[in-house]
Short mmCIF file of C-alpha atoms in Angstrom, two decimals:
data_model
loop_
_atom_site.label_atom_id
_atom_site.label_comp_id
_atom_site.label_asym_id
_atom_site.label_seq_id
_atom_site.Cartn_x
_atom_site.Cartn_y
_atom_site.Cartn_z
CA MET A 1 165.88 56.64 43.54
CA LYS A 2 164.48 57.63 46.92
CA LYS A 3 161.69 59.46 45.14
CA ILE A 4 160.65 56.27 43.30
CA GLU A 5 160.70 54.27 46.53
CA ARG A 6 158.44 56.79 48.24
CA THR A 7 155.99 56.64 45.35
CA LEU A 8 155.83 52.83 45.47
CA VAL A 9 155.23 52.87 49.21
CA MET A 10 152.39 55.39 48.80
CA LEU A 11 150.75 53.27 46.11
CA LEU A 12 151.01 50.18 48.30
CA LEU A 13 149.42 51.96 51.23
CA CYS A 14 146.63 53.26 49.03
CA SER A 15 145.99 49.79 47.72
CA ILE A 16 145.83 48.35 51.22
CA PHE A 17 143.51 51.14 52.44
CA CYS A 18 141.17 50.70 49.49
CA SER A 19 141.08 46.97 50.10
CA LEU A 20 140.18 47.55 53.73
CA LEU A 21 137.43 49.98 52.77
CA ALA A 22 136.02 47.53 50.26
CA GLY A 23 136.07 44.72 52.84
CA CYS A 24 134.23 46.83 55.42
CA GLY A 25 131.20 47.62 53.07
CA SER A 26 130.53 44.19 51.51
CA SER A 27 127.62 41.96 52.74
CA THR A 28 125.73 38.86 51.63
CA LEU A 29 121.92 38.38 51.79
CA GLU A 30 120.24 35.58 49.90
CA LEU A 31 116.69 34.25 50.12
CA GLN A 32 116.19 30.60 49.32
CA ASP A 33 112.73 31.27 47.90
CA THR A 34 111.38 34.08 45.83
CA LYS A 35 107.75 33.03 46.39
CA LEU A 36 105.92 31.32 49.24
CA HIS A 37 102.46 29.79 49.24
CA VAL A 38 100.51 29.61 52.49
CA LYS A 39 96.86 29.11 53.46
CA PRO A 40 94.90 31.28 55.87
CA GLY A 41 95.74 30.33 59.43
CA LYS A 42 98.83 28.40 58.34
CA THR A 43 102.50 29.42 58.57
CA ALA A 44 105.69 29.21 56.48
CA GLN A 45 109.33 30.06 57.25
CA VAL A 46 111.36 32.56 55.24
CA SER A 47 114.79 30.95 54.76
CA VAL A 48 117.65 33.49 54.66
CA GLU A 49 121.43 33.21 54.22
CA THR A 50 123.38 36.25 55.34
CA ASP A 51 126.63 37.21 57.07
CA SER A 52 125.06 40.24 58.74
CA ARG A 53 122.48 39.71 61.46
CA PRO A 54 120.09 40.54 63.06
CA LEU A 55 117.48 40.62 60.33
CA THR A 56 114.27 42.56 60.10
CA PHE A 57 111.11 41.36 58.33
CA GLU A 58 108.24 43.46 57.07
CA SER A 59 104.97 42.62 55.27
CA SER A 60 103.51 44.94 52.67
CA ASP A 61 99.94 43.99 53.70
CA SER A 62 99.32 42.56 57.14
CA ASP A 63 95.65 42.01 56.22
CA ILE A 64 96.90 39.36 53.80
CA ALA A 65 99.95 37.96 55.58
CA THR A 66 101.95 38.79 58.70
CA VAL A 67 105.59 38.06 59.50
CA ASP A 68 107.30 37.98 62.89
CA ASP A 69 110.90 38.79 63.93
CA ASN A 70 111.98 35.25 63.15
CA GLY A 71 110.71 35.28 59.58
CA VAL A 72 107.60 33.15 60.24
CA VAL A 73 104.89 34.15 57.79
CA GLU A 74 101.21 33.51 58.65
CA GLY A 75 98.42 33.65 56.10
CA VAL A 76 95.52 35.89 57.04
CA ALA A 77 93.34 36.21 53.96
CA GLU A 78 93.42 35.23 50.33
CA GLY A 79 95.72 37.43 48.21
CA PRO A 80 99.37 38.48 47.59
CA ALA A 81 101.81 40.29 49.87
CA ILE A 82 105.51 41.21 49.70
CA ILE A 83 107.88 40.29 52.53
CA THR A 84 110.99 42.48 52.77
CA VAL A 85 114.07 41.10 54.57
CA THR A 86 116.82 43.53 55.65
CA ASN A 87 120.14 42.61 57.28
CA SER A 88 122.17 44.69 59.71
CA LYS A 89 124.20 46.21 56.87
CA GLY A 90 121.04 47.60 55.29
CA LYS A 91 120.92 45.14 52.42
CA SER A 92 117.38 44.05 51.50
CA GLU A 93 115.73 41.31 49.49
CA THR A 94 112.03 40.62 48.85
CA LEU A 95 109.91 37.62 48.23
CA GLN A 96 106.27 37.27 47.26
CA VAL A 97 103.77 35.53 49.56
CA ILE A 98 100.63 34.11 48.04
CA VAL A 99 97.86 33.29 50.50
CA ASP A 100 95.99 30.63 48.60
CA ARG A 101 92.23 30.28 48.23
CA VAL A 102 90.75 27.59 50.47
CA GLU A 103 87.69 26.07 48.88
CA PRO A 104 85.08 24.11 50.85
CA GLU A 105 85.54 20.40 51.25
CA SER A 106 82.03 19.85 52.55
CA ILE A 107 78.79 21.82 53.04
CA THR A 108 75.86 20.81 55.23
CA PHE A 109 72.40 22.29 55.82
CA ASP A 110 71.61 23.14 59.42
CA PRO A 111 68.94 21.96 60.03
CA ALA A 112 68.78 19.29 57.36
CA ALA A 113 64.96 19.25 57.21
CA PHE A 114 62.03 21.65 57.52
CA THR A 115 58.31 21.10 58.08
CA LEU A 116 56.43 24.16 56.85
CA SER A 117 52.97 25.55 56.27
CA PRO A 118 51.94 26.97 52.89
CA ASN A 119 53.34 30.50 52.34
CA GLU A 120 55.80 30.12 55.24
CA ILE A 121 59.33 31.41 54.51
CA VAL A 122 62.52 30.23 56.25
CA ALA A 123 66.21 31.06 55.81
CA THR A 124 68.67 28.22 55.39
CA ASP A 125 72.03 28.01 57.12
CA LEU A 126 75.07 26.20 55.70
CA ILE A 127 77.95 24.73 57.69
CA ILE A 128 81.15 25.08 55.62
CA GLN A 129 84.21 22.93 56.20
CA PRO A 130 87.08 23.50 56.69
CA ASP A 131 86.76 26.46 59.04
CA ASN A 132 89.42 28.45 57.17
CA THR A 133 87.57 28.31 53.86
CA THR A 134 88.20 31.61 52.10
CA TYR A 135 85.96 31.27 49.09
CA TYR A 136 82.71 29.60 48.29
CA LYS A 137 79.84 30.46 46.02
CA VAL A 138 76.69 28.40 46.31
CA SER A 139 73.69 28.02 44.03
CA TYR A 140 70.33 26.65 45.20
CA SER A 141 67.67 24.59 43.49
CA SER A 142 64.40 22.85 44.38
CA SER A 143 63.31 19.43 43.21
CA ASN A 144 59.67 20.59 43.12
CA ASN A 145 58.85 24.27 42.80
CA ASP A 146 55.14 23.48 43.11
CA VAL A 147 55.82 22.42 46.72
CA ALA A 148 58.72 24.65 47.79
CA MET A 149 60.78 27.32 46.02
CA VAL A 150 64.24 28.63 46.95
CA ASP A 151 65.91 31.88 45.91
CA ARG A 152 69.58 32.65 45.27
CA LYS A 153 70.09 33.56 48.94
CA GLY A 154 68.76 30.24 50.19
CA LEU A 155 65.34 31.51 51.36
CA ILE A 156 62.79 28.70 51.12
CA LYS A 157 59.12 29.49 50.52
CA ALA A 158 56.51 26.78 51.05
CA VAL A 159 53.94 26.71 48.25
CA ALA A 160 51.59 23.75 48.66
CA ALA A 161 51.28 20.44 50.48
CA GLY A 162 53.89 17.86 49.50
CA LYS A 163 57.62 17.12 49.71
CA ALA A 164 60.63 18.72 48.02
CA VAL A 165 64.44 18.56 48.25
CA ILE A 166 66.47 21.78 48.32
CA THR A 167 70.02 21.36 46.99
CA ALA A 168 72.95 23.72 47.59
CA THR A 169 75.88 23.29 45.17
CA ALA A 170 79.29 24.98 45.51
CA GLU A 171 81.36 26.00 42.48
CA ASN A 172 83.80 23.16 43.10
CA GLY A 173 80.94 20.66 42.75
CA ILE A 174 80.30 19.63 46.34
CA SER A 175 76.65 19.80 47.44
CA ALA A 176 74.23 19.37 50.31
CA GLN A 177 70.53 18.60 50.49
CA CYS A 178 67.67 19.69 52.74
CA ALA A 179 64.31 17.89 52.93
CA VAL A 180 61.20 20.11 52.98
CA THR A 181 57.74 18.87 53.93
CA VAL A 182 54.84 21.24 53.40
CA ARG A 183 51.76 20.26 55.37
CA GLN A 184 48.22 20.84 54.21
CA ASN A 185 46.21 23.71 55.62
CA ALA A 186 42.89 22.92 57.24
CA GLU A 187 39.96 22.87 54.83
CA SER A 188 37.41 23.46 57.60
CA LEU A 189 37.10 23.67 61.38
CA ASP A 190 34.67 21.85 63.66
CA ILE A 191 33.48 22.96 67.10
CA GLU A 192 30.41 22.22 69.19
CA PRO A 193 27.54 23.91 67.32
CA THR A 194 25.61 24.92 70.47
CA LEU A 195 26.14 25.52 74.16
CA LYS A 196 23.55 25.89 76.89
CA MET A 197 24.90 27.63 79.94
CA GLN A 198 23.84 29.32 83.13
CA ILE A 199 25.27 32.60 84.37
CA ASN A 200 28.96 32.29 85.43
CA ASP A 201 29.29 28.86 83.82
CA LYS A 202 32.51 28.22 81.85
CA GLU A 203 32.93 25.91 78.88
CA THR A 204 36.06 25.40 76.75
CA LEU A 205 35.40 24.75 73.08
CA LYS A 206 37.64 22.25 71.31
CA VAL A 207 38.60 22.90 67.70
CA THR A 208 39.00 19.95 65.34
CA PRO A 209 40.65 20.77 61.98
CA VAL A 210 39.60 18.88 58.86
CA PRO A 211 41.57 16.95 57.75
CA ALA A 212 42.91 15.95 61.16
CA ASN A 213 46.58 15.93 60.02
CA SER A 214 46.48 19.48 58.67
CA VAL A 215 48.84 22.22 59.76
CA LYS A 216 48.68 23.24 63.40
CA GLU A 217 47.69 26.88 63.58
CA ASN A 218 46.72 29.58 66.03
CA TYR A 219 43.08 30.48 66.44
CA THR A 220 41.33 33.80 66.94
CA TRP A 221 38.15 33.77 69.03
CA ASN A 222 35.33 36.34 69.00
CA THR A 223 31.88 36.78 70.48
CA SER A 224 28.97 38.56 68.84
CA ASN A 225 27.53 39.67 72.18
CA PRO A 226 29.96 40.15 75.08
CA ALA A 227 27.05 41.22 77.29
CA VAL A 228 25.78 37.62 77.08
CA ALA A 229 28.98 35.54 76.73
CA ILE A 230 32.68 36.28 76.47
CA VAL A 231 35.47 34.05 75.12
CA ASP A 232 39.23 34.10 75.79
CA GLU A 233 42.19 33.21 73.57
CA ASN A 234 41.91 29.55 74.59
CA GLY A 235 38.29 29.20 73.52
CA THR A 236 36.90 29.26 77.07
CA VAL A 237 33.39 30.72 77.04
CA THR A 238 32.03 32.43 80.16
CA ALA A 239 28.29 33.05 80.52
CA VAL A 240 27.54 36.65 81.57
CA SER A 241 23.79 37.19 81.33
CA PRO A 242 20.72 35.52 79.79
CA GLY A 243 20.52 35.62 76.01
CA ALA A 244 22.37 34.22 72.98
CA ALA A 245 25.79 34.95 71.48
CA ALA A 246 27.64 33.59 68.45
CA ILE A 247 31.13 32.37 69.36
CA THR A 248 33.39 32.38 66.29
CA VAL A 249 36.80 30.75 65.83
CA GLU A 250 39.05 31.48 62.84
CA GLY A 251 42.27 29.74 61.80
CA GLU A 252 45.20 32.14 61.48
CA THR A 253 46.82 30.21 58.63
CA SER A 254 43.93 28.49 56.88
CA GLY A 255 41.39 31.31 57.20
CA CYS A 256 38.69 28.72 58.00
CA TYR A 257 36.12 29.49 60.67
CA ALA A 258 33.37 27.83 62.69
CA VAL A 259 30.51 29.15 64.83
CA CYS A 260 28.98 27.98 68.10
CA VAL A 261 25.76 29.53 69.42
CA ALA A 262 25.97 29.94 73.19
CA THR A 263 22.61 30.31 74.93
CA VAL A 264 22.71 31.57 78.49
CA ILE A 265 19.59 30.68 80.46
CA PRO A 266 18.57 32.50 83.60
CA GLU A 267 19.44 31.05 86.96
CA PRO A 268 16.70 28.61 88.05
CA PHE A 269 14.32 30.26 90.47
CA THR A 270 11.76 28.99 92.92
CA ILE A 271 9.10 30.21 95.27
CA ARG A 272 11.01 30.02 98.49
CA LYS A 273 8.13 30.65 100.86
CA ILE A 274 4.47 31.70 101.00
CA THR A 275 3.60 33.45 104.22
CA ASN A 276 -0.10 33.17 105.02
CA ARG A 277 -2.34 34.85 107.58
CA ILE A 278 -5.78 33.34 107.78
CA ASP A 279 -9.00 33.70 109.76
CA SER A 280 -11.10 30.60 109.19
CA TYR A 281 -14.10 28.66 110.34
CA VAL A 282 -14.24 24.95 109.56
CA ASP A 283 -17.17 22.65 110.35
CA GLY A 284 -16.64 19.20 108.88
CA LEU A 285 -16.24 19.69 105.15
CA ALA A 286 -17.60 23.23 105.26
CA TYR A 287 -15.27 26.19 105.61
CA GLU A 288 -15.30 29.94 105.55
CA LEU A 289 -12.05 31.96 105.59
CA ASN A 290 -10.23 35.20 104.90
CA TYR A 291 -6.64 34.82 103.67
CA TYR A 292 -3.59 37.02 103.06
CA ALA A 293 -0.52 35.50 101.28
CA THR A 294 2.97 36.94 100.63
CA VAL A 295 5.47 35.30 98.22
CA ASP A 296 9.28 35.16 98.51
CA VAL A 297 11.24 34.22 95.34
CA SER A 298 14.77 32.81 95.05
CA GLY A 299 16.80 33.13 91.85
CA GLY A 300 15.61 34.15 88.42
CA THR A 301 15.89 37.62 86.94
CA ALA A 302 14.03 40.53 88.50
CA PRO A 303 11.57 42.15 88.19
CA TYR A 304 8.93 39.51 88.84
CA SER A 305 5.25 39.26 88.03
CA TYR A 306 2.75 37.34 90.16
CA ARG A 307 -0.59 35.61 89.56
CA PHE A 308 -2.82 34.08 92.24
CA GLU A 309 -5.50 31.44 91.61
CA LEU A 310 -8.06 30.15 94.12
CA ILE A 311 -8.83 26.46 93.54
CA GLN A 312 -11.82 24.90 95.32
CA ASN A 313 -12.50 21.19 94.91
CA ASN A 314 -10.07 21.12 91.94
CA GLU A 315 -11.78 23.98 90.14
CA VAL A 316 -10.31 27.44 89.64
CA THR A 317 -12.83 29.78 91.14
CA SER A 318 -10.86 33.04 90.83
CA THR A 319 -7.71 34.28 89.05
CA SER A 320 -5.85 37.53 89.55
CA ASP A 321 -4.28 39.53 86.76
CA TRP A 322 -0.49 39.51 86.46
CA GLN A 323 0.80 41.95 89.03
CA THR A 324 4.06 43.25 90.41
CA ILE A 325 2.81 43.10 94.00
CA ARG A 326 3.91 39.88 95.64
CA SER A 327 0.91 39.47 97.92
CA SER A 328 -2.77 38.62 97.61
CA GLU A 329 -5.80 38.58 99.94
CA GLY A 330 -9.30 37.26 99.61
CA TYR A 331 -12.38 35.44 100.95
CA ALA A 332 -13.38 31.84 100.33
CA ALA A 333 -16.24 29.64 101.50
CA GLY A 334 -17.42 26.20 100.56
CA GLU A 335 -16.95 22.52 101.18
CA GLY A 336 -14.01 20.21 100.39
CA THR A 337 -10.52 21.43 99.45
CA CYS A 338 -9.33 25.01 99.19
CA LEU A 339 -5.96 25.81 97.59
CA LEU A 340 -4.12 28.97 96.54
CA ARG A 341 -1.85 28.47 93.47
CA VAL A 342 0.89 31.08 92.97
CA THR A 343 2.65 31.51 89.62
CA VAL A 344 5.73 33.75 89.28
CA MET A 345 7.22 34.93 85.99
CA ASP A 346 10.69 36.54 85.89
CA ALA A 347 11.99 39.22 83.51
CA GLU A 348 13.22 36.61 81.01
CA GLY A 349 9.80 34.98 80.76
CA TYR A 350 10.57 31.92 82.87
CA PHE A 351 7.89 30.58 85.23
CA THR A 352 7.71 28.78 88.55
CA THR A 353 4.63 27.64 90.50
CA ASP A 354 3.76 26.56 94.01
CA VAL A 355 0.52 25.69 95.82
CA LEU A 356 -0.63 26.59 99.36
CA ASP A 357 -3.32 24.53 101.15
CA LEU A 358 -5.41 27.20 102.86
CA LEU A 359 -7.11 24.69 105.17
CA ASN A 360 -3.87 23.18 106.49
CA THR A 361 -1.52 26.06 107.23
#
């Protein structure tokens, strides 16, 4: 009898011990959702029921979705991720997070209009809303390919004068438009056809495109003879030395050109002074004299040539050859007037003349 009682007591104790062991290892962990949807930049809460805290949360791909210690999931980029929840007893459950695609709600060209020259190429820029858009694919088209074309990347190429509308259309059907105006290139250029200048003079040539409303363009200036006249990038011509030079302007875009002939004339020159030494005898209208004259010249282009003419009573009675010596001497006798006319020619072939009254010096 005592042996049976001991056996029953042992069985009871074993039962109680097993029950205690079973109670110590049991735990509950239940997730209210098995899948969460969230958009990039937005958050969602993982709801958990458990009798064993604290909990730990872990994301399988933090480039897609992140989760903090409180179970708040934030979408990062479009795609799936697995969130694992583990309680303090080591029990784990998982749920799937889907970061949804965010399609554009509006697209806008920036800028919304272009004014171009033929053959000019520009890149378009689109403003996509909302800011957290994760996916958009856009196709481009032109309303008039004879005026402006557009490629699949949104590069616009101006073709010819006129107007066109470039349209960008997203896969979800929303669209934006950009107005393109292509201006006409100049058909010709007008400038002053001739210039007459003196050394060191400056003149700025004005270019007039034809037609007047054609595309504004940069101009390239050139001179055929920089020793005579030079020209800067603004079309300002500077006279350097006597002669002629062709000043040419060419349109960078249109390729049109025009020519102005700049003629640089020598600096005006004069006979500044005639110095005269004279021995004379005058009796009424009669005279007899010996003269010596020296000429000073101002301006012109050296070297100079000189010619001396004796004029008596309005008749030329003697003429020297052209000479490089600037003085002359001689003898004269007669009645009435007696003049010495001096003519000077410079190196460019320009002349100046002065007259000396030999009887009144």
